[in-house]
PDB file of C-alpha atoms in Angstrom:
ATOM      1  CA  MET A 482       1.032  -7.427  18.128  1.00 58.00           C
ATOM      2  CA  ASN A 483       4.511  -6.944  19.572  1.00 68.00           C
ATOM      3  CA  GLY A 484       5.544  -3.633  21.084  1.00 74.00           C
ATOM      4  CA  GLY A 485       7.643  -2.414  18.179  1.00 80.00           C
ATOM      5  CA  LEU A 486       4.937  -3.218  15.650  1.00 81.00           C
ATOM      6  CA  PHE A 487       2.275  -1.521  17.794  1.00 87.00           C
ATOM      7  CA  ASP A 488       4.421   1.610  18.070  1.00 90.00           C
ATOM      8  CA  ARG A 489       4.876   1.701  14.293  1.00 89.00           C
ATOM      9  CA  VAL A 490       1.141   1.335  13.674  1.00 90.00           C
ATOM     10  CA  PHE A 491       0.154   3.922  16.301  1.00 95.00           C
ATOM     11  CA  HIS A 492       2.751   6.425  15.044  1.00 94.00           C
ATOM     12  CA  THR A 493       1.343   6.161  11.493  1.00 94.00           C
ATOM     13  CA  TYR A 494      -2.221   6.782  12.708  1.00 97.00           C
ATOM     14  CA  LYS A 495      -1.199   9.607  15.065  1.00 98.00           C
ATOM     15  CA  ILE A 496       0.290  11.589  12.182  1.00 98.00           C
ATOM     16  CA  MET A 497      -2.647  10.712   9.909  1.00 98.00           C
ATOM     17  CA  HIS A 498      -5.224  11.812  12.456  1.00 98.00           C
ATOM     18  CA  SER A 499      -3.367  15.050  13.174  1.00 98.00           C
ATOM     19  CA  ILE A 500      -2.939  16.187   9.556  1.00 98.00           C
ATOM     20  CA  GLN A 501      -5.877  14.732   7.601  1.00 98.00           C
ATOM     21  CA  THR A 502      -8.263  17.697   7.581  1.00 98.00           C
ATOM     22  CA  LEU A 503     -10.859  18.716   5.002  1.00 98.00           C
ATOM     23  CA  ASP A 504      -8.408  21.180   3.443  1.00 98.00           C
ATOM     24  CA  PHE A 505      -5.677  18.533   3.294  1.00 98.00           C
ATOM     25  CA  VAL A 506      -8.006  16.073   1.524  1.00 98.00           C
ATOM     26  CA  LYS A 507      -8.990  18.704  -1.042  1.00 98.00           C
ATOM     27  CA  LEU A 508      -5.298  19.397  -1.676  1.00 98.00           C
ATOM     28  CA  LYS A 509      -4.619  15.710  -2.298  1.00 98.00           C
ATOM     29  CA  HIS A 510      -7.538  15.506  -4.723  1.00 98.00           C
ATOM     30  CA  SER A 511      -6.003  18.324  -6.736  1.00 98.00           C
ATOM     31  CA  GLU A 512      -2.588  16.621  -6.718  1.00 97.00           C
ATOM     32  CA  TRP A 513      -3.627  13.088  -7.656  1.00 98.00           C
ATOM     33  CA  SER A 514      -7.024  13.065  -9.390  1.00 95.00           C
ATOM     34  CA  HIS A 515      -5.647  14.098 -12.794  1.00 97.00           C
ATOM     35  CA  CYS A 516      -3.715  10.805 -13.034  1.00 98.00           C
ATOM     36  CA  SER A 517      -0.582  12.463 -14.392  1.00 97.00           C
ATOM     37  CA  HIS A 518       2.063  10.722 -12.252  1.00 96.00           C
ATOM     38  CA  SER A 519       2.802   7.640 -14.335  1.00 97.00           C
ATOM     39  CA  GLN A 520       1.549   5.198 -16.955  1.00 98.00           C
ATOM     40  CA  MET A 521       1.612   1.414 -16.449  1.00 98.00           C
ATOM     41  CA  GLY A 522      -0.441  -1.737 -16.699  1.00 98.00           C
ATOM     42  CA  VAL A 523      -2.337  -3.077 -13.708  1.00 98.00           C
ATOM     43  CA  MET A 524      -0.170  -6.184 -13.231  1.00 98.00           C
ATOM     44  CA  ASP A 525       2.952  -4.021 -13.104  1.00 97.00           C
ATOM     45  CA  ALA A 526       1.263  -1.920 -10.431  1.00 97.00           C
ATOM     46  CA  VAL A 527       0.403  -5.054  -8.411  1.00 97.00           C
ATOM     47  CA  MET A 528       3.967  -6.329  -8.571  1.00 95.00           C
ATOM     48  CA  SER A 529       5.437  -2.938  -7.696  1.00 94.00           C
ATOM     49  CA  LEU A 530       3.891  -3.376  -4.242  1.00 90.00           C
ATOM     50  CA  ASP A 531       6.693  -5.858  -3.494  1.00 88.00           C
ATOM     51  CA  GLN A 532       8.694  -2.756  -2.580  1.00 87.00           C
ATOM     52  CA  LEU A 533       6.227  -1.769   0.147  1.00 84.00           C
ATOM     53  CA  VAL A 534       5.482  -3.005   3.662  1.00 73.00           C
ATOM     54  CA  ASP A 535       2.374  -1.295   5.057  1.00 70.00           C
ATOM     55  CA  GLU A 536       3.274   0.618   8.250  1.00 71.00           C
ATOM     56  CA  SER A 537      -0.360   0.693   9.403  1.00 74.00           C
ATOM     57  CA  ASP A 538      -1.009  -3.051   9.201  1.00 69.00           C
ATOM     58  CA  PRO A 539      -0.388  -5.152  12.314  1.00 59.00           C
ATOM     59  CA  ASP A 540      -1.187  -8.408  10.501  1.00 61.00           C
ATOM     60  CA  VAL A 541       1.406  -8.618   7.761  1.00 56.00           C
ATOM     61  CA  ASP A 542       5.131  -8.113   7.635  1.00 62.00           C
ATOM     62  CA  PHE A 543       5.576  -9.328   4.051  1.00 67.00           C
ATOM     63  CA  PRO A 544       5.097  -7.402   0.779  1.00 69.00           C
ATOM     64  CA  ASN A 545       1.657  -6.319  -0.352  1.00 72.00           C
ATOM     65  CA  SER A 546       1.692  -8.212  -3.651  1.00 84.00           C
ATOM     66  CA  PHE A 547       1.386 -11.495  -1.735  1.00 84.00           C
ATOM     67  CA  HIS A 548      -1.677 -10.198   0.098  1.00 85.00           C
ATOM     68  CA  ALA A 549      -3.156  -9.160  -3.272  1.00 92.00           C
ATOM     69  CA  PHE A 550      -2.980 -12.697  -4.652  1.00 94.00           C
ATOM     70  CA  GLN A 551      -4.071 -14.230  -1.321  1.00 92.00           C
ATOM     71  CA  THR A 552      -7.187 -12.064  -1.286  1.00 94.00           C
ATOM     72  CA  ALA A 553      -7.990 -12.775  -4.930  1.00 96.00           C
ATOM     73  CA  GLU A 554      -7.567 -16.532  -4.462  1.00 95.00           C
ATOM     74  CA  GLY A 555      -9.759 -16.504  -1.346  1.00 94.00           C
ATOM     75  CA  ILE A 556     -12.524 -14.826  -3.348  1.00 97.00           C
ATOM     76  CA  ARG A 557     -11.975 -17.193  -6.285  1.00 97.00           C
ATOM     77  CA  ARG A 558     -12.527 -20.226  -4.036  1.00 96.00           C
ATOM     78  CA  GLU A 559     -15.916 -18.966  -2.817  1.00 97.00           C
ATOM     79  CA  HIS A 560     -16.986 -16.989  -5.910  1.00 98.00           C
ATOM     80  CA  PRO A 561     -15.482 -18.990  -8.796  1.00 98.00           C
ATOM     81  CA  ASP A 562     -17.776 -17.489 -11.434  1.00 97.00           C
ATOM     82  CA  ASN A 563     -17.381 -13.835 -10.443  1.00 98.00           C
ATOM     83  CA  GLY A 564     -14.326 -12.577 -12.297  1.00 98.00           C
ATOM     84  CA  TRP A 565     -14.672  -8.888 -11.474  1.00 98.00           C
ATOM     85  CA  PHE A 566     -14.913  -9.729  -7.740  1.00 98.00           C
ATOM     86  CA  GLN A 567     -11.702 -11.768  -7.972  1.00 98.00           C
ATOM     87  CA  LEU A 568     -10.007  -8.915  -9.812  1.00 98.00           C
ATOM     88  CA  VAL A 569     -11.005  -6.435  -7.123  1.00 98.00           C
ATOM     89  CA  GLY A 570      -9.373  -8.765  -4.614  1.00 98.00           C
ATOM     90  CA  LEU A 571      -6.161  -8.569  -6.612  1.00 98.00           C
ATOM     91  CA  ILE A 572      -6.088  -4.804  -7.171  1.00 98.00           C
ATOM     92  CA  HIS A 573      -7.794  -3.357  -4.075  1.00 97.00           C
ATOM     93  CA  ASP A 574      -4.550  -2.145  -2.494  1.00 94.00           C
ATOM     94  CA  ILE A 575      -2.566  -0.990  -5.526  1.00 96.00           C
ATOM     95  CA  GLY A 576      -3.385   2.631  -4.781  1.00 97.00           C
ATOM     96  CA  LYS A 577      -0.602   2.216  -2.204  1.00 94.00           C
ATOM     97  CA  ILE A 578       1.728   2.808  -5.134  1.00 95.00           C
ATOM     98  CA  MET A 579       1.491   6.473  -4.108  1.00 97.00           C
ATOM     99  CA  ALA A 580       3.968   5.644  -1.329  1.00 94.00           C
ATOM    100  CA  LEU A 581       6.539   4.645  -3.957  1.00 93.00           C
ATOM    101  CA  TRP A 582       6.105   8.058  -5.573  1.00 95.00           C
ATOM    102  CA  GLY A 583       6.847  10.046  -2.437  1.00 94.00           C
ATOM    103  CA  GLU A 584       3.515  10.232  -0.621  1.00 97.00           C
ATOM    104  CA  PRO A 585       4.011   9.536   3.120  1.00 96.00           C
ATOM    105  CA  GLN A 586       2.362   6.347   4.329  1.00 94.00           C
ATOM    106  CA  TRP A 587      -0.012   8.193   6.656  1.00 96.00           C
ATOM    107  CA  ALA A 588      -1.614   9.641   3.485  1.00 98.00           C
ATOM    108  CA  VAL A 589      -1.680   6.262   1.724  1.00 97.00           C
ATOM    109  CA  VAL A 590      -2.415   3.341   4.056  1.00 94.00           C
ATOM    110  CA  GLY A 591      -4.681   2.569   7.001  1.00 94.00           C
ATOM    111  CA  ASP A 592      -8.357   2.826   7.886  1.00 97.00           C
ATOM    112  CA  THR A 593     -10.301   5.729   6.401  1.00 98.00           C
ATOM    113  CA  PHE A 594     -12.896   8.106   7.850  1.00 98.00           C
ATOM    114  CA  PRO A 595     -14.946  11.114   6.697  1.00 98.00           C
ATOM    115  CA  VAL A 596     -13.574  14.620   7.098  1.00 98.00           C
ATOM    116  CA  GLY A 597     -15.769  17.693   7.383  1.00 98.00           C
ATOM    117  CA  CYS A 598     -17.915  16.214  10.164  1.00 98.00           C
ATOM    118  CA  ARG A 599     -17.424  14.804  13.661  1.00 98.00           C
ATOM    119  CA  PHE A 600     -14.841  12.061  14.022  1.00 98.00           C
ATOM    120  CA  GLN A 601     -16.809   9.103  15.366  1.00 98.00           C
ATOM    121  CA  ASN A 602     -15.611   6.986  18.289  1.00 96.00           C
ATOM    122  CA  SER A 603     -15.170   3.806  16.251  1.00 97.00           C
ATOM    123  CA  ILE A 604     -12.195   5.265  14.342  1.00 98.00           C
ATOM    124  CA  VAL A 605      -9.056   3.380  15.353  1.00 97.00           C
ATOM    125  CA  PHE A 606      -7.140   5.166  18.158  1.00 97.00           C
ATOM    126  CA  ARG A 607      -9.912   7.801  18.240  1.00 97.00           C
ATOM    127  CA  GLU A 608      -9.403   8.680  21.918  1.00 96.00           C
ATOM    128  CA  ASN A 609      -5.706   9.537  21.743  1.00 96.00           C
ATOM    129  CA  SER A 610      -4.742  10.535  18.210  1.00 97.00           C
ATOM    130  CA  PHE A 611      -6.925  13.485  17.088  1.00 98.00           C
ATOM    131  CA  GLN A 612      -5.908  16.096  19.657  1.00 97.00           C
ATOM    132  CA  ASP A 613      -3.801  18.029  17.128  1.00 98.00           C
ATOM    133  CA  ASN A 614      -6.331  17.949  14.288  1.00 98.00           C
ATOM    134  CA  PRO A 615      -7.763  21.487  13.938  1.00 98.00           C
ATOM    135  CA  ASN A 616     -11.062  20.164  12.534  1.00 98.00           C
ATOM    136  CA  THR A 617     -11.790  18.623  15.952  1.00 97.00           C
ATOM    137  CA  SER A 618     -12.608  22.058  17.398  1.00 97.00           C
ATOM    138  CA  ASP A 619     -14.116  23.632  14.283  1.00 98.00           C
ATOM    139  CA  PRO A 620     -17.693  24.782  15.037  1.00 98.00           C
ATOM    140  CA  VAL A 621     -19.047  23.211  11.833  1.00 98.00           C
ATOM    141  CA  TYR A 622     -16.733  20.271  11.187  1.00 98.00           C
ATOM    142  CA  SER A 623     -17.134  18.998  14.752  1.00 97.00           C
ATOM    143  CA  THR A 624     -20.918  18.562  14.465  1.00 98.00           C
ATOM    144  CA  GLU A 625     -22.622  15.255  13.636  1.00 97.00           C
ATOM    145  CA  CYS A 626     -23.282  16.098   9.980  1.00 98.00           C
ATOM    146  CA  GLY A 627     -20.742  18.885   9.576  1.00 98.00           C
ATOM    147  CA  ILE A 628     -20.819  20.195   6.009  1.00 98.00           C
ATOM    148  CA  TYR A 629     -23.106  17.341   4.896  1.00 98.00           C
ATOM    149  CA  THR A 630     -26.808  16.599   5.276  1.00 98.00           C
ATOM    150  CA  ASN A 631     -28.604  13.530   6.569  1.00 98.00           C
ATOM    151  CA  ASN A 632     -28.691  10.721   3.981  1.00 98.00           C
ATOM    152  CA  CYS A 633     -26.705  12.778   1.467  1.00 98.00           C
ATOM    153  CA  GLY A 634     -24.882   9.657   0.253  1.00 98.00           C
ATOM    154  CA  LEU A 635     -21.252   8.647   0.624  1.00 98.00           C
ATOM    155  CA  GLU A 636     -20.503   9.829  -2.919  1.00 97.00           C
ATOM    156  CA  LYS A 637     -20.842  13.387  -1.566  1.00 98.00           C
ATOM    157  CA  VAL A 638     -18.682  12.765   1.503  1.00 98.00           C
ATOM    158  CA  ASN A 639     -14.981  13.645   1.586  1.00 98.00           C
ATOM    159  CA  MET A 640     -13.037  10.666   2.925  1.00 98.00           C
ATOM    160  CA  SER A 641      -9.582  10.869   4.455  1.00 98.00           C
ATOM    161  CA  TRP A 642      -7.023  10.624   1.673  1.00 98.00           C
ATOM    162  CA  GLY A 643      -5.480   7.224   0.973  1.00 98.00           C
ATOM    163  CA  HIS A 644      -5.143   4.326  -1.404  1.00 97.00           C
ATOM    164  CA  ASP A 645      -8.901   3.562  -1.508  1.00 98.00           C
ATOM    165  CA  GLU A 646      -9.924   6.925  -2.898  1.00 98.00           C
ATOM    166  CA  TYR A 647      -6.917   7.152  -5.194  1.00 98.00           C
ATOM    167  CA  LEU A 648      -7.498   3.776  -6.874  1.00 98.00           C
ATOM    168  CA  TYR A 649     -11.209   4.531  -7.211  1.00 98.00           C
ATOM    169  CA  ARG A 650     -10.303   7.718  -9.084  1.00 98.00           C
ATOM    170  CA  VAL A 651      -7.784   5.894 -11.265  1.00 98.00           C
ATOM    171  CA  MET A 652     -10.464   3.347 -12.230  1.00 98.00           C
ATOM    172  CA  LYS A 653     -12.955   6.102 -13.086  1.00 98.00           C
ATOM    173  CA  TYR A 654     -10.399   8.234 -14.942  1.00 98.00           C
ATOM    174  CA  ASN A 655      -9.372   5.294 -17.131  1.00 98.00           C
ATOM    175  CA  GLU A 656     -13.009   4.225 -17.687  1.00 98.00           C
ATOM    176  CA  CYS A 657     -12.459   0.699 -16.389  1.00 98.00           C
ATOM    177  CA  SER A 658     -15.538  -1.514 -16.584  1.00 98.00           C
ATOM    178  CA  ILE A 659     -15.575  -2.898 -13.028  1.00 98.00           C
ATOM    179  CA  PRO A 660     -19.232  -2.715 -11.867  1.00 98.00           C
ATOM    180  CA  GLU A 661     -20.460  -0.351  -9.185  1.00 98.00           C
ATOM    181  CA  GLU A 662     -20.330  -3.026  -6.483  1.00 98.00           C
ATOM    182  CA  GLY A 663     -16.627  -3.502  -7.180  1.00 98.00           C
ATOM    183  CA  LEU A 664     -15.965   0.230  -7.181  1.00 98.00           C
ATOM    184  CA  TYR A 665     -17.586   0.479  -3.746  1.00 98.00           C
ATOM    185  CA  MET A 666     -15.284  -2.292  -2.508  1.00 98.00           C
ATOM    186  CA  ILE A 667     -12.279  -0.386  -3.835  1.00 98.00           C
ATOM    187  CA  ARG A 668     -13.382   2.995  -2.482  1.00 98.00           C
ATOM    188  CA  PHE A 669     -14.603   1.937   0.953  1.00 98.00           C
ATOM    189  CA  HIS A 670     -12.817  -1.281   1.951  1.00 97.00           C
ATOM    190  CA  SER A 671     -10.742   0.623   4.530  1.00 97.00           C
ATOM    191  CA  PHE A 672     -13.788   2.485   5.917  1.00 98.00           C
ATOM    192  CA  TYR A 673     -14.030   0.214   8.967  1.00 97.00           C
ATOM    193  CA  PRO A 674     -16.099   2.635  11.077  1.00 98.00           C
ATOM    194  CA  TRP A 675     -18.856   2.167   8.485  1.00 98.00           C
ATOM    195  CA  HIS A 676     -18.752  -1.403   7.198  1.00 97.00           C
ATOM    196  CA  SER A 677     -17.655  -3.048  10.455  1.00 96.00           C
ATOM    197  CA  ASN A 678     -18.919  -0.742  13.216  1.00 96.00           C
ATOM    198  CA  GLY A 679     -22.112   0.752  11.776  1.00 97.00           C
ATOM    199  CA  ASP A 680     -21.100   4.384  12.185  1.00 97.00           C
ATOM    200  CA  TYR A 681     -21.891   7.204   9.750  1.00 98.00           C
ATOM    201  CA  MET A 682     -25.184   5.590   8.736  1.00 98.00           C
ATOM    202  CA  HIS A 683     -26.812   9.028   8.983  1.00 98.00           C
ATOM    203  CA  LEU A 684     -24.816  10.057   5.897  1.00 98.00           C
ATOM    204  CA  CYS A 685     -25.819   7.007   3.823  1.00 98.00           C
ATOM    205  CA  ASN A 686     -28.478   6.927   1.142  1.00 98.00           C
ATOM    206  CA  GLU A 687     -30.321   3.892  -0.231  1.00 98.00           C
ATOM    207  CA  LYS A 688     -27.564   3.094  -2.727  1.00 98.00           C
ATOM    208  CA  ASP A 689     -24.935   2.986   0.041  1.00 98.00           C
ATOM    209  CA  LEU A 690     -27.065   0.574   2.039  1.00 98.00           C
ATOM    210  CA  ARG A 691     -27.503  -1.667  -1.035  1.00 98.00           C
ATOM    211  CA  MET A 692     -23.757  -1.700  -1.560  1.00 98.00           C
ATOM    212  CA  LEU A 693     -22.817  -2.275   2.082  1.00 98.00           C
ATOM    213  CA  PRO A 694     -23.279  -6.099   1.988  1.00 98.00           C
ATOM    214  CA  TRP A 695     -20.905  -6.277  -0.983  1.00 98.00           C
ATOM    215  CA  VAL A 696     -18.239  -4.304   0.901  1.00 98.00           C
ATOM    216  CA  GLN A 697     -18.743  -6.538   3.942  1.00 97.00           C
ATOM    217  CA  GLU A 698     -18.456  -9.681   1.803  1.00 97.00           C
ATOM    218  CA  PHE A 699     -15.219  -8.367   0.344  1.00 97.00           C
ATOM    219  CA  ASN A 700     -13.881  -7.532   3.803  1.00 95.00           C
ATOM    220  CA  LYS A 701     -14.086 -11.194   4.838  1.00 94.00           C
ATOM    221  CA  PHE A 702     -11.391 -11.996   2.306  1.00 93.00           C
ATOM    222  CA  ASP A 703      -9.332  -8.844   2.815  1.00 84.00           C
ATOM    223  CA  LEU A 704      -9.125  -9.470   6.541  1.00 73.00           C
ATOM    224  CA  TYR A 705      -8.870 -13.217   6.868  1.00 61.00           C
ATOM    225  CA  THR A 706      -6.568 -14.232   4.027  1.00 58.00           C
ATOM    226  CA  LYS A 707      -3.454 -12.660   5.554  1.00 58.00           C
ATOM    227  CA  THR A 708      -1.402 -15.763   6.283  1.00 63.00           C
ATOM    228  CA  ALA A 709       2.229 -16.727   5.959  1.00 64.00           C
ATOM    229  CA  ASP A 710       1.206 -19.329   3.353  1.00 74.00           C
ATOM    230  CA  LEU A 711       2.413 -17.404   0.334  1.00 80.00           C
ATOM    231  CA  PRO A 712       0.830 -18.070  -3.090  1.00 85.00           C
ATOM    232  CA  ASP A 713       2.674 -19.123  -6.246  1.00 91.00           C
ATOM    233  CA  VAL A 714       2.415 -15.739  -7.897  1.00 92.00           C
ATOM    234  CA  GLU A 715       4.014 -16.679 -11.223  1.00 94.00           C
ATOM    235  CA  ALA A 716       1.620 -19.591 -11.693  1.00 97.00           C
ATOM    236  CA  LEU A 717      -1.392 -17.374 -10.985  1.00 97.00           C
ATOM    237  CA  LYS A 718      -0.408 -14.401 -13.143  1.00 97.00           C
ATOM    238  CA  PRO A 719      -1.846 -15.611 -16.498  1.00 98.00           C
ATOM    239  CA  TYR A 720      -5.332 -16.137 -15.069  1.00 98.00           C
ATOM    240  CA  TYR A 721      -5.440 -12.736 -13.401  1.00 98.00           C
ATOM    241  CA  GLN A 722      -3.952 -11.040 -16.460  1.00 98.00           C
ATOM    242  CA  SER A 723      -6.968 -12.338 -18.390  1.00 98.00           C
ATOM    243  CA  LEU A 724      -9.258 -10.585 -15.889  1.00 98.00           C
ATOM    244  CA  ILE A 725      -7.220  -7.395 -16.146  1.00 98.00           C
ATOM    245  CA  ASP A 726      -7.502  -7.565 -19.949  1.00 98.00           C
ATOM    246  CA  LYS A 727     -11.277  -7.778 -19.630  1.00 98.00           C
ATOM    247  CA  TYR A 728     -11.978  -5.049 -17.053  1.00 98.00           C
ATOM    248  CA  CYS A 729      -9.014  -2.626 -17.027  1.00 98.00           C
ATOM    249  CA  PRO A 730      -6.867  -3.411 -20.079  1.00 98.00           C
ATOM    250  CA  GLY A 731      -3.741  -1.848 -21.457  1.00 98.00           C
ATOM    251  CA  ILE A 732      -1.672   0.954 -20.045  1.00 98.00           C
ATOM    252  CA  LEU A 733      -3.486   3.080 -17.459  1.00 98.00           C
ATOM    253  CA  LYS A 734      -2.757   6.619 -16.398  1.00 98.00           C
ATOM    254  CA  TRP A 735      -1.977   6.949 -12.676  1.00 98.00           C
TER     255      TRP A 735
END
């Protein structure tokens, strides 16, 4: 990573880690969970990401729609009979559309982490980016479990606000038929402290542990398909539109 790119990435995380508190996350839930910002089809949402370059990502400096098709095609090669998995590869980042509607990137992109309990050491830039977060010194929020209980389940945990949680809520609000494994991939693919570093296991229940291998399988394609070899998007669109029509058809509320 060159110096300018590193500075951009660190700056995004420094603001995120200073401002993303439990109260902030609850505020964002109230602003976005009613899906009243726009109405559009899923393919239009995917293509709208051409307007966005992710300020938290050191691996790509080209628009997100290319990464969407790269990820989907990587999954399609290894899981040719699993349409919903391929679709998740295509749509996993489209919650970043919030950035096109005025949400700052530090509340949209990047790795996620629980709020309301201690910030674990595996969070990116943990040692030098949380000093200004008031939850760090809160007598409850700074404890291992914080406001949660052991093995309460990730469904009860408040995650930092970003595109994962937003898209998960859009899928639920619009009653899309992607199975639970796919919804976990959408909701937790940026939760690297959990799926890649093994932190926060004390908050997980049996369901979370069953779903973890699916999230890890997805992460292989999310992480390792970011190449400069750009896909022929127009040629691929009809196939992926057929998957959209099956699992999240029509005009969705966002």
